[in-house]
Short mmCIF file of C-alpha atoms in Angstrom, two decimals:
data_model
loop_
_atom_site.label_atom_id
_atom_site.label_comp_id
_atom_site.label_asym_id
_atom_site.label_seq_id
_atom_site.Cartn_x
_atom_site.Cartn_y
_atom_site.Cartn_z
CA UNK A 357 107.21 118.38 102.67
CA UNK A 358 109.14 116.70 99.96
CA UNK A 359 107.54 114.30 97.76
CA UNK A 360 109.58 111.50 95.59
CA UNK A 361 111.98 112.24 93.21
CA UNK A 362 112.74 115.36 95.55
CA UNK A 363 110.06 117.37 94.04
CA UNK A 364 108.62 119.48 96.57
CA UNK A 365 105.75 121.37 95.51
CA UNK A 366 104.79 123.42 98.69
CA UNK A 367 107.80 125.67 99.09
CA UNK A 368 110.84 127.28 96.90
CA UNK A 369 110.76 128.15 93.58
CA UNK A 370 108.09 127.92 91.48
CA UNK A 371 108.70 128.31 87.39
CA UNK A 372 111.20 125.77 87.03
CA UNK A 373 109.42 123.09 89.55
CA UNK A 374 106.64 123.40 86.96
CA UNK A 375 108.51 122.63 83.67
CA UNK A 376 109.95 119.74 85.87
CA UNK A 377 106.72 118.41 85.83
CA UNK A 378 104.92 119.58 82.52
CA UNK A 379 107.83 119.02 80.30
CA UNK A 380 107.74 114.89 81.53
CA UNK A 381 104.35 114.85 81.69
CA UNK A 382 103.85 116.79 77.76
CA UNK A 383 106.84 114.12 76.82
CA UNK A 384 104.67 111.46 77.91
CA UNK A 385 101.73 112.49 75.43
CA UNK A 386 103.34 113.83 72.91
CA UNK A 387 105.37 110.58 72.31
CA UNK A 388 102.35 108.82 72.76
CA UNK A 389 100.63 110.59 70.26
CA UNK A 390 103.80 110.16 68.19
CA UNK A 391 103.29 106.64 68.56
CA UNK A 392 99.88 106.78 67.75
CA UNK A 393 100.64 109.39 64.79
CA UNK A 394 103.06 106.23 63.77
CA UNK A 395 99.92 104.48 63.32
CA UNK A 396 97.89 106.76 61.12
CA UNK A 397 101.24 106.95 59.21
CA UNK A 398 101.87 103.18 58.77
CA UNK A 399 98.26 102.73 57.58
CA UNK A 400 98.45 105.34 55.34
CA UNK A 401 101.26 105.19 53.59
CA UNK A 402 101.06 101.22 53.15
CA UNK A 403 97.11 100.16 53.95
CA UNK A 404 95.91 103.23 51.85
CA UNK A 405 94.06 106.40 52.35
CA UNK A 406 90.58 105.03 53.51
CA UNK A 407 92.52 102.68 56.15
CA UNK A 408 93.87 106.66 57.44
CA UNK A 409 90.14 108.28 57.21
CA UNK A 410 88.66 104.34 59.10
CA UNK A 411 91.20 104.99 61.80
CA UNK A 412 90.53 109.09 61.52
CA UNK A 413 87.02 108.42 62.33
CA UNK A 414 87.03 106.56 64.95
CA UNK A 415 89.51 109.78 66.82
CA UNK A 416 86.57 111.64 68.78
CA UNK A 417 84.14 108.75 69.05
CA UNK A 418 86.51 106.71 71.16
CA UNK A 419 87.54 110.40 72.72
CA UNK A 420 83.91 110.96 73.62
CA UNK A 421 83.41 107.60 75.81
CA UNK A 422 87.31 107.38 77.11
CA UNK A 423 86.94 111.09 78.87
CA UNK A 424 84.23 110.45 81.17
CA UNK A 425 86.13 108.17 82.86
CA UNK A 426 89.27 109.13 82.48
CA UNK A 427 88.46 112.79 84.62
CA UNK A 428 87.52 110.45 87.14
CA UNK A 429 91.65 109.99 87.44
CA UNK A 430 91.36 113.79 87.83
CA UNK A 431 89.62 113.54 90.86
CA UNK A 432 92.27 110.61 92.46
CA UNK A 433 94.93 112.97 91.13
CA UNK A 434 93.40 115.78 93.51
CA UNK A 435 91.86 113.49 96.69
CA UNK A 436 95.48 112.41 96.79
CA UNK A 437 97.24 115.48 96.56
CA UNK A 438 95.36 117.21 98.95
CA UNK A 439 95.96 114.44 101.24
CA UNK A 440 99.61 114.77 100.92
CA UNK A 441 99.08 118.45 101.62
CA UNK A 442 97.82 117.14 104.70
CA UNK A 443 100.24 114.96 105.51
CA UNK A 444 97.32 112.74 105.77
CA UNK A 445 99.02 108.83 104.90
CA UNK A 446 96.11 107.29 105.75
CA UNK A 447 94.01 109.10 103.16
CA UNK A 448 96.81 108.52 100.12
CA UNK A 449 96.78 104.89 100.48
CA UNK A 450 93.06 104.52 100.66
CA UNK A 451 93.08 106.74 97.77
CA UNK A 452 95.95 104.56 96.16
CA UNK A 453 94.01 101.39 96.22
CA UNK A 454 89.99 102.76 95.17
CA UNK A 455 91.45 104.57 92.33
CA UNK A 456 93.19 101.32 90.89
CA UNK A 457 89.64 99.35 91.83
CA UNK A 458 87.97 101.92 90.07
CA UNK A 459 90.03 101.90 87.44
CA UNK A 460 89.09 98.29 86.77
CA UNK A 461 85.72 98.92 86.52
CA UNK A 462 85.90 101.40 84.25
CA UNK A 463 87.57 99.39 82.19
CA UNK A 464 85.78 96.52 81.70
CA UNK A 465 82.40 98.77 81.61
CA UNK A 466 83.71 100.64 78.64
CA UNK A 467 85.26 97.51 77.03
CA UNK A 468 81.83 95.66 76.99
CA UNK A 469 79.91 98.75 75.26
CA UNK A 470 82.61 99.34 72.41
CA UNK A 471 82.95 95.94 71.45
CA UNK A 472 79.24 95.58 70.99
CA UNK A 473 77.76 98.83 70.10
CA UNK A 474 81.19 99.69 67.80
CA UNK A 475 78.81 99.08 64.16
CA UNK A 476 75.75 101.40 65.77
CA UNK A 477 77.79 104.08 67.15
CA UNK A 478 79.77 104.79 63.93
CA UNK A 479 76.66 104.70 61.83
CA UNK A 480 75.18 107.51 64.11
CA UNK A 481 77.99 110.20 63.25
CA UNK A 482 77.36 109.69 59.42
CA UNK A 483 80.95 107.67 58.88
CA UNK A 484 81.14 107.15 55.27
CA UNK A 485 79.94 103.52 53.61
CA UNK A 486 83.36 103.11 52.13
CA UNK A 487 84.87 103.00 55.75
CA UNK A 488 82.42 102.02 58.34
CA UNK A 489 83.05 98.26 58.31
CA UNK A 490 87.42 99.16 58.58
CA UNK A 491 86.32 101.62 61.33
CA UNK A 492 84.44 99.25 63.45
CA UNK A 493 86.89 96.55 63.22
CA UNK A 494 89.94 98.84 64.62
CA UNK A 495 87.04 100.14 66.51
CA UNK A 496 86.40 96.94 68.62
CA UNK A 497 90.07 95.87 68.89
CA UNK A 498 91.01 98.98 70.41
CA UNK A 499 88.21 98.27 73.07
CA UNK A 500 89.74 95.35 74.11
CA UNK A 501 92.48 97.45 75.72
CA UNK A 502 90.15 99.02 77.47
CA UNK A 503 90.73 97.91 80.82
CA UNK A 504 94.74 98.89 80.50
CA UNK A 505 94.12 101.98 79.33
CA UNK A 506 92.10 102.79 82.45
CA UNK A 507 94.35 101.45 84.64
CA UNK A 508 97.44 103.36 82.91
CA UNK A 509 95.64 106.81 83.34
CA UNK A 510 94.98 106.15 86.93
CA UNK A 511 98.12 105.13 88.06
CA UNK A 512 99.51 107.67 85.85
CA UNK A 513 97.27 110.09 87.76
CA UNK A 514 98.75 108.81 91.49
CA UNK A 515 102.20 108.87 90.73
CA UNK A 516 101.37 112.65 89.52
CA UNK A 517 99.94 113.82 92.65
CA UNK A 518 103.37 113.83 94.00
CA UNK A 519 105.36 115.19 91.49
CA UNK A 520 106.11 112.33 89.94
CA UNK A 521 105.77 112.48 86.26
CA UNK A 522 109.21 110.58 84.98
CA UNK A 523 108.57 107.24 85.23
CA UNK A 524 105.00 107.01 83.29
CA UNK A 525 107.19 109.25 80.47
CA UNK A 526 109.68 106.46 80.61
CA UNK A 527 106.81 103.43 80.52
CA UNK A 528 105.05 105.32 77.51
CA UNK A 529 108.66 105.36 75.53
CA UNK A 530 109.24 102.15 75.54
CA UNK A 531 105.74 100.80 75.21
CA UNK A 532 104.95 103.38 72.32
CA UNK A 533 108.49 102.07 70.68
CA UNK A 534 106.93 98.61 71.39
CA UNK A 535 103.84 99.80 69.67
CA UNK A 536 106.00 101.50 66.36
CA UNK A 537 108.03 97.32 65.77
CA UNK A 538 104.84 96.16 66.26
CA UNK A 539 102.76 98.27 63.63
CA UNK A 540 105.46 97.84 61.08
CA UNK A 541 105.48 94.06 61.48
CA UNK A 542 101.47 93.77 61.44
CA UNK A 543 101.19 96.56 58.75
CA UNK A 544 104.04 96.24 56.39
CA UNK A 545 105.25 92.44 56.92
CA UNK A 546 102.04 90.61 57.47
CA UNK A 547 99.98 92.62 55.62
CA UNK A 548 97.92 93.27 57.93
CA UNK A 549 94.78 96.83 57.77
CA UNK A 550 93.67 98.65 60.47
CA UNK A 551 93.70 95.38 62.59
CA UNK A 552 97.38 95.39 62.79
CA UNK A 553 97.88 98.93 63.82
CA UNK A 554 94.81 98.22 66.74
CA UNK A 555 96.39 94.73 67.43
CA UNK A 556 99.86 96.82 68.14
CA UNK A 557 97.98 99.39 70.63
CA UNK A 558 96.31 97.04 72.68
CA UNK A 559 99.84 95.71 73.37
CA UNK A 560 101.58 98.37 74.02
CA UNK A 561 98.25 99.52 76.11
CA UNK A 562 98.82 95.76 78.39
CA UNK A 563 102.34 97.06 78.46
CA UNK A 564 102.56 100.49 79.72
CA UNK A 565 99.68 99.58 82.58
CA UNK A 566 100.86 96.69 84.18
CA UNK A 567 104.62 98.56 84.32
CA UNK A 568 102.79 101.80 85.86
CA UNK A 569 101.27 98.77 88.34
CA UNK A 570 104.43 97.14 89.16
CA UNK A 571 105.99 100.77 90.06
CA UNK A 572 103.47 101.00 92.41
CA UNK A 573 103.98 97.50 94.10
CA UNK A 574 107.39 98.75 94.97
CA UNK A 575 106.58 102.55 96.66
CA UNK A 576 107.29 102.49 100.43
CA UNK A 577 105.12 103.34 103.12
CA UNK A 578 100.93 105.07 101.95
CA UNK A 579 102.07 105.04 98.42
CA UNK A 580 102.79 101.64 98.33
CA UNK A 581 99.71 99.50 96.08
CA UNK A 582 99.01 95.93 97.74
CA UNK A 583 96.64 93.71 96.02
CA UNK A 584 95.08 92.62 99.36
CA UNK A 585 94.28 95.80 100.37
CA UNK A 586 92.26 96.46 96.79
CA UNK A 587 89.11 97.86 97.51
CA UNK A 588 87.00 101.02 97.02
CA UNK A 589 86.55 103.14 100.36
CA UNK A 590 83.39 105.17 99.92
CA UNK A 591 84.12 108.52 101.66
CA UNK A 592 86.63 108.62 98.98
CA UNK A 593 85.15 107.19 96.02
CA UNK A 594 82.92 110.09 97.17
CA UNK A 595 85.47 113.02 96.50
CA UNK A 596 86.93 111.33 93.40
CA UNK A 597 83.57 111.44 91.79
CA UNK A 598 82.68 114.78 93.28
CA UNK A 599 86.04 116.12 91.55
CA UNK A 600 86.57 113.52 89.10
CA UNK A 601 82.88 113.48 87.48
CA UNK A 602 82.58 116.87 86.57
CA UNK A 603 85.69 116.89 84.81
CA UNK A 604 84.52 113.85 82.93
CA UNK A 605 81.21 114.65 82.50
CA UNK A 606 83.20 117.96 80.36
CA UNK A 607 85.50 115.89 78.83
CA UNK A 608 83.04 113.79 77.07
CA UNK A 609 80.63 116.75 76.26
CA UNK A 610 83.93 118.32 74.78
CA UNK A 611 84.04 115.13 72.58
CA UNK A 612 80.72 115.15 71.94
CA UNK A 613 80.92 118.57 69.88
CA UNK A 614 83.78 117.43 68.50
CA UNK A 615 81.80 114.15 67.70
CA UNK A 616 79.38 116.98 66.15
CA UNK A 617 82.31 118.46 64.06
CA UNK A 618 83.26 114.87 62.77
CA UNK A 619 80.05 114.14 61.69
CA UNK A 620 80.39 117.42 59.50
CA UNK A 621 83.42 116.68 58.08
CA UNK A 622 82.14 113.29 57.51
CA UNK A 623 79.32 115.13 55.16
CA UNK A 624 82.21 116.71 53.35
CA UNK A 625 83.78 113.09 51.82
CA UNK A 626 86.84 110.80 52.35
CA UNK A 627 89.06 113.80 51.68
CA UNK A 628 87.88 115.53 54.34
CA UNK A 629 88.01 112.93 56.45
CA UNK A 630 91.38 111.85 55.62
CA UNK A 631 92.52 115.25 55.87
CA UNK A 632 91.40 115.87 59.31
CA UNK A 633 92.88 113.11 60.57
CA UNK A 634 96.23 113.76 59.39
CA UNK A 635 95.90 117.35 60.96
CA UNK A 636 95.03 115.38 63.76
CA UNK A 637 98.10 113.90 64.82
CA UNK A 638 100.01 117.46 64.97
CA UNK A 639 97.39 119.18 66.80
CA UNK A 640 97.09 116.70 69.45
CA UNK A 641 100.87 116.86 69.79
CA UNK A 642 100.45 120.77 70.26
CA UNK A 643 97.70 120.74 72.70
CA UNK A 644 99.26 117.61 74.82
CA UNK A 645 102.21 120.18 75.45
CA UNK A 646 99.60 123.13 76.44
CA UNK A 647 97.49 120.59 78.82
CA UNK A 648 100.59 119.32 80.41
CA UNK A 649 100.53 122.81 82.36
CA UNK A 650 96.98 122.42 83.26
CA UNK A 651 97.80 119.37 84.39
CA UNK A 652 100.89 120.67 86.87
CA UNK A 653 98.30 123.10 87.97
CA UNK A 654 96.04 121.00 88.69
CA UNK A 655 98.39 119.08 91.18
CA UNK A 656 100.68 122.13 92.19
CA UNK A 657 97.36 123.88 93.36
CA UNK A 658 95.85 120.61 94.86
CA UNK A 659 99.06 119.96 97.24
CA UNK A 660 99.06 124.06 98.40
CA UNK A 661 95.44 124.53 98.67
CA UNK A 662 95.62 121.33 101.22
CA UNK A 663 98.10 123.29 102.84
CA UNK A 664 95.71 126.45 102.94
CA UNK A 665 98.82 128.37 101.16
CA UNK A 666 96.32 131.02 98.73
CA UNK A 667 99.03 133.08 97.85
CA UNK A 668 101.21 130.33 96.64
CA UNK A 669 98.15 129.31 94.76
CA UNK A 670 97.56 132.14 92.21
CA UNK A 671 101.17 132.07 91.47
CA UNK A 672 101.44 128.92 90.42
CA UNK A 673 98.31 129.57 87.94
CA UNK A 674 100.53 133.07 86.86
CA UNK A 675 103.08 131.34 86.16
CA UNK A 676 101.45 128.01 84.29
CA UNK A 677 99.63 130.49 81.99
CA UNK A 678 102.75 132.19 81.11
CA UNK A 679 105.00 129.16 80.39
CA UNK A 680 101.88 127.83 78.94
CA UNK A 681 101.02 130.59 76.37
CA UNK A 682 104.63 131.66 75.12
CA UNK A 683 105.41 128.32 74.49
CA UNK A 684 102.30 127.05 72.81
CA UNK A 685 102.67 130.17 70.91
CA UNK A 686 105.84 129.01 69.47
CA UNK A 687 104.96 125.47 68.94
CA UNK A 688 101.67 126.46 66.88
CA UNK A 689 103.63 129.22 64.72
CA UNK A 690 106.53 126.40 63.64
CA UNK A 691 103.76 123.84 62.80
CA UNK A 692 102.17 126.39 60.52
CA UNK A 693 105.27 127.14 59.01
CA UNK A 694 106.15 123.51 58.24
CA UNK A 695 102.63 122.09 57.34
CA UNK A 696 103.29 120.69 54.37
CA UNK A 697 105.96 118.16 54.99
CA UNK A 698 104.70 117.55 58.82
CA UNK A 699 101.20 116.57 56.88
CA UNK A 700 103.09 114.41 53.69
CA UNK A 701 104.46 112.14 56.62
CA UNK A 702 100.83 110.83 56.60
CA UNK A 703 99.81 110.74 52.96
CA UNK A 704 100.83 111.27 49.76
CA UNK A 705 97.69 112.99 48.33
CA UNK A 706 98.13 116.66 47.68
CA UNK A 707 94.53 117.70 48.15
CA UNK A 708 94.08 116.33 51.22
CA UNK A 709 97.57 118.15 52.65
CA UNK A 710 96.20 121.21 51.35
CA UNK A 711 92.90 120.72 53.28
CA UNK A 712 94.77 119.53 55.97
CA UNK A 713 96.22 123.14 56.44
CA UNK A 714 93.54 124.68 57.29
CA UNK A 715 93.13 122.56 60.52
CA UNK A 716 96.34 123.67 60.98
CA UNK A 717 96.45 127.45 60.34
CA UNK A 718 93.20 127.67 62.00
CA UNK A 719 92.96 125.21 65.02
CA UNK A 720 97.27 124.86 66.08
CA UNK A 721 97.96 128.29 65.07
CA UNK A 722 95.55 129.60 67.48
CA UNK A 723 95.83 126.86 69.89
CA UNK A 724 97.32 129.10 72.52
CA UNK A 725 94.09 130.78 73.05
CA UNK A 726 93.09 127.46 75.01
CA UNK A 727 96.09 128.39 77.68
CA UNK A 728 93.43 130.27 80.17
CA UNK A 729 90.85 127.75 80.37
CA UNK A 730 93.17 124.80 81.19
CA UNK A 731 94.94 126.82 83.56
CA UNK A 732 91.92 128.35 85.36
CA UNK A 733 90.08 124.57 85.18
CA UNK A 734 92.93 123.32 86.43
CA UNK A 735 93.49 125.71 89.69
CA UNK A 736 89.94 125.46 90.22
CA UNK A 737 89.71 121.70 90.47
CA UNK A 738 93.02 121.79 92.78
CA UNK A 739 90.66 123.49 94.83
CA UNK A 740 88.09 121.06 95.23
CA UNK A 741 85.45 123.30 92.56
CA UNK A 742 85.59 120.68 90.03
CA UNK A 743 81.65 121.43 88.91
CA UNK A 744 82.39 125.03 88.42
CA UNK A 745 84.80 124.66 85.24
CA UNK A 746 82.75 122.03 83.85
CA UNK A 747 79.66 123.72 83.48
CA UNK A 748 81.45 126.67 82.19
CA UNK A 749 83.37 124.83 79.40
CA UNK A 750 80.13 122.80 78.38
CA UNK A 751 78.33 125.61 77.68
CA UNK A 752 80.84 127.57 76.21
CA UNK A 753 83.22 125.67 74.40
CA UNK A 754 80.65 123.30 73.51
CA UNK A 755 78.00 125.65 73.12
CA UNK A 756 79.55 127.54 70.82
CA UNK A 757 80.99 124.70 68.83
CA UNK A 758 77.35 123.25 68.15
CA UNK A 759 75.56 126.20 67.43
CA UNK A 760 78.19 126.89 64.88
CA UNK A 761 78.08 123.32 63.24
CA UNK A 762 73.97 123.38 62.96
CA UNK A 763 73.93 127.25 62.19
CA UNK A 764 76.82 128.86 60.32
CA UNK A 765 78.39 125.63 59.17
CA UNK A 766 75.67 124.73 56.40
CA UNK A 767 75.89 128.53 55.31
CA UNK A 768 79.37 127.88 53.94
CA UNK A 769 79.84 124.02 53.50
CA UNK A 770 83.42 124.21 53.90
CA UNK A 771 86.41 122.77 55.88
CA UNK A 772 87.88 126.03 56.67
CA UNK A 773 84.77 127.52 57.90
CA UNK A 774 83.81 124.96 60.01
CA UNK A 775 87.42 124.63 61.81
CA UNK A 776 86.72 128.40 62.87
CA UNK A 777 84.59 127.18 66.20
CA UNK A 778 87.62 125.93 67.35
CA UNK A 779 89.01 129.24 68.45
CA UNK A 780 86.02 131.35 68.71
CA UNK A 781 84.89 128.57 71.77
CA UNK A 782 88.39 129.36 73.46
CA UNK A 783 88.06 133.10 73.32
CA UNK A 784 84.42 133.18 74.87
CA UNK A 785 85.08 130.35 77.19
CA UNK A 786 88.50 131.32 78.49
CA UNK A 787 87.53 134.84 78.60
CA UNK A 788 85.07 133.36 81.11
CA UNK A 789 86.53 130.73 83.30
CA UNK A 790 89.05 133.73 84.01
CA UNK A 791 86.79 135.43 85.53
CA UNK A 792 85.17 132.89 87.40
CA UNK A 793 88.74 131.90 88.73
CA UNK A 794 89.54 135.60 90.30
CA UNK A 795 86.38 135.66 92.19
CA UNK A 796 86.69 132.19 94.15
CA UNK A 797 90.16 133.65 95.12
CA UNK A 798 88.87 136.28 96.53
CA UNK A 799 86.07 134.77 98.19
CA UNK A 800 88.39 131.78 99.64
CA UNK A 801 90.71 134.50 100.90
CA UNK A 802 87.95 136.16 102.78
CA UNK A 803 86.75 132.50 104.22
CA UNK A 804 90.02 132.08 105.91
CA UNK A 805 90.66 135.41 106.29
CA UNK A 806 87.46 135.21 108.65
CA UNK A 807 88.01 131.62 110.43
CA UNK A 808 91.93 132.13 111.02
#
């Protein structure tokens, strides 16, 4: 069965069909995050360093609250690929049109609670006095784009499911370039703060989601989104959230330690702060790349396990944690190489590049270590075992994370001690999940092996 753009994800070849996809898809978010980097950049060098630590802090806390919904496009991304492994049409558009209503929803829900608990919620992770009121301002702006940033995801999520991973690459280009004039014009010509620079990504936000939208308008035959037909099926609201919840439910508990982490950095000063979130933007950029491949596996495993093809399962998750792994390998070595000018694109201030470096040496340089437990959560989910993964990851990744904050942490008081749960919670988590992985393939096989 080919799917558009000729990308046919049930037979052939296997490598190159998955840096088709990844390489789009890691194009997509690392220019995003360029984009965004643009931002920290803009209001650092020309808005000043506490502008870059208000918009720093603000990083995991909108993180924490984005993810939980966001896995829910997980779950569409799945209920719709194993439809098309199905050749069920009826399924993908009923899936097509409850995602986008759900979507909505989200949206709106999330928009209400930033705008009015924005002041509260960065007072509870310790945010600095000589910040807070800059972070909560960029803080509620950036909410107001809430309901295009859902929509974006999802969308972005459907047109995945079938291989598909151009066009929302193409819709984040020009939108992010959209969102570089605009922070530049804001920042530098009106004089504008961190209100500019939030102003600009609410735009580009409107942007990039109502283009994903219109792309769907125009798909032929179950693909095809029709605004009369908007509504939310419950059978497969159902399996989104049954996929699509655990993997939010992990997402936000993964930004909740990380919310744990900020508020320890936080204790550390402005520096700190400031220095984080100029590490930030380069470490995002590295692990946008590596997730791209958990990503492809997700959908490459969700189409073939529809199609009860187990053997053409596992090597699609060989083969994602090899491309994954060398290359990530690469990418983190080169950014440690070429810290120091990669950080002195967001500040001028030598102390905080050299604190800066240790988020690099320490979190990027070992990034790759994160390759097994995207791929494995990834392969799993394609599989329908969405709950599995996510109860793994929370309590390891995260369970190692905060024990390490509120135990070892206040031992040392440093930033380089404190950036080492990073990659101890990959080893012990990934070390794991692989496990876990290899025995549901065996037991599947035996399942069919017994009803075939």
């Amino acid at each position: 069965m080919a799917t558009v753009k000729n990308m046919d994800l049930l037979t052939g070849s296997i490598w190159d069909k998955i840096l088709k996809f990844a390489v789009p898809l890691a194009a997509s978010s690392i220019f995003q995050q360029l984009f965004n980097s643009a931002d920290v950049a803009v209001v650092g060098k020309f808005a000043g360093d506490k502008a870059l630590a208000a918009v720093g802090a603000n990083t995991f806390v909108i993180n924490l609250m984005v993810n939980l919904f966001v896995g829910l496009s997980i779950g569409a991304n799945v209920v719709v690929a194993n439809a098309l492994g199905e050749r069920s049409p009826r399924s993908v558009s009923r899936g097509v049109h409850t995602a986008v209503a759900v979507s909505l929803v989200c949206g709106i829900l999330l928009a209400l609670v930033g705008i009015i608990f924005a002041h509260p919620i960065l007072s509870l992770i310790s945010t600095p006095e000589d910040i807070i009121d800059a972070a909560a301002l960029y803080f509620k702006i950036y909410f107001v784009g809430m309901p295009f940033i859902m929509l974006y995801n999802f969308c972005a999520a459907l047109l995945r499911s079938k291989g598909d991973t151009k066009r929302p690459f193409y819709v984040l280009l020009v939108a992010g370039a959209i969102n570089l004039v605009l922070n530049i014009i804001f920042v530098i010509g009106f004089h504008m703060d961190v209100d500019g620079v939030a102003i600009a990504t609410v735009i580009a936000n409107v942007i990039s989601a109502l283009t994903l939208l219109f792309f769907l308008k125009r798909e032929t035959g179950p693909f095809k989104f029709e605004f009369w037909k908007l509504r939310v099926t419950p059978y497969i609201l159902g399996r989104i959230i049954k996929i699509g919840l655990p993997a939010g439910v992990q997402g936000a508990v993964f930004s909740f330690s990380n919310v744990c982490i900020q508020s320890a950095i936080n204790t550390l000063g402005s520096t700190a702060v400031a220095a984080s979130a100029a590490a930030m933007n380069p470490e995002l950029i590295v692990y946008f790349w590596l997730s791209s491949f958990g990503h492809a596996c997700v959908t490459f495993v969700g189409q073939n396990y529809g199609a009860k093809n187990l053997d053409r399962c596992r090597k699609v998750v060989r083969w994602t944690i090899l491309l994954a792994a060398s290359s990530t390998f690469l990418l983190g070595a080169l950014t440690s190489i070429f810290y120091h000018p990669i950080l002195s694109i967001f500040t001028n201030d030598e102390a905080i590049i050299q604190t800066g470096a240790y988020r690099v040496y320490i979190v990027i340089g070992l990034e790759f270590i994160n390759v097994l437990i995207d791929a494995c959560s990834g392969a799993l989910r394609g599989m329908g075992q969405s709950m599995v993964p996510a109860m793994i990851c929370v309590f390891g990744i995260c369970g190692v994370r905060i024990t390490w904050v509120f135990l070892m942490f206040p031992k040392y008081n440093t930033f380089a001690a404190l950036m080492v749960c990073y990659p101890m919670s990959w080893l012990v988590t990934g070390t794991i999940i692989f496990c876990v992985y290899l025995r549901f393939i065996r037991k599947t096989r035996l399942e069919w092996t017994k009803n075939s």
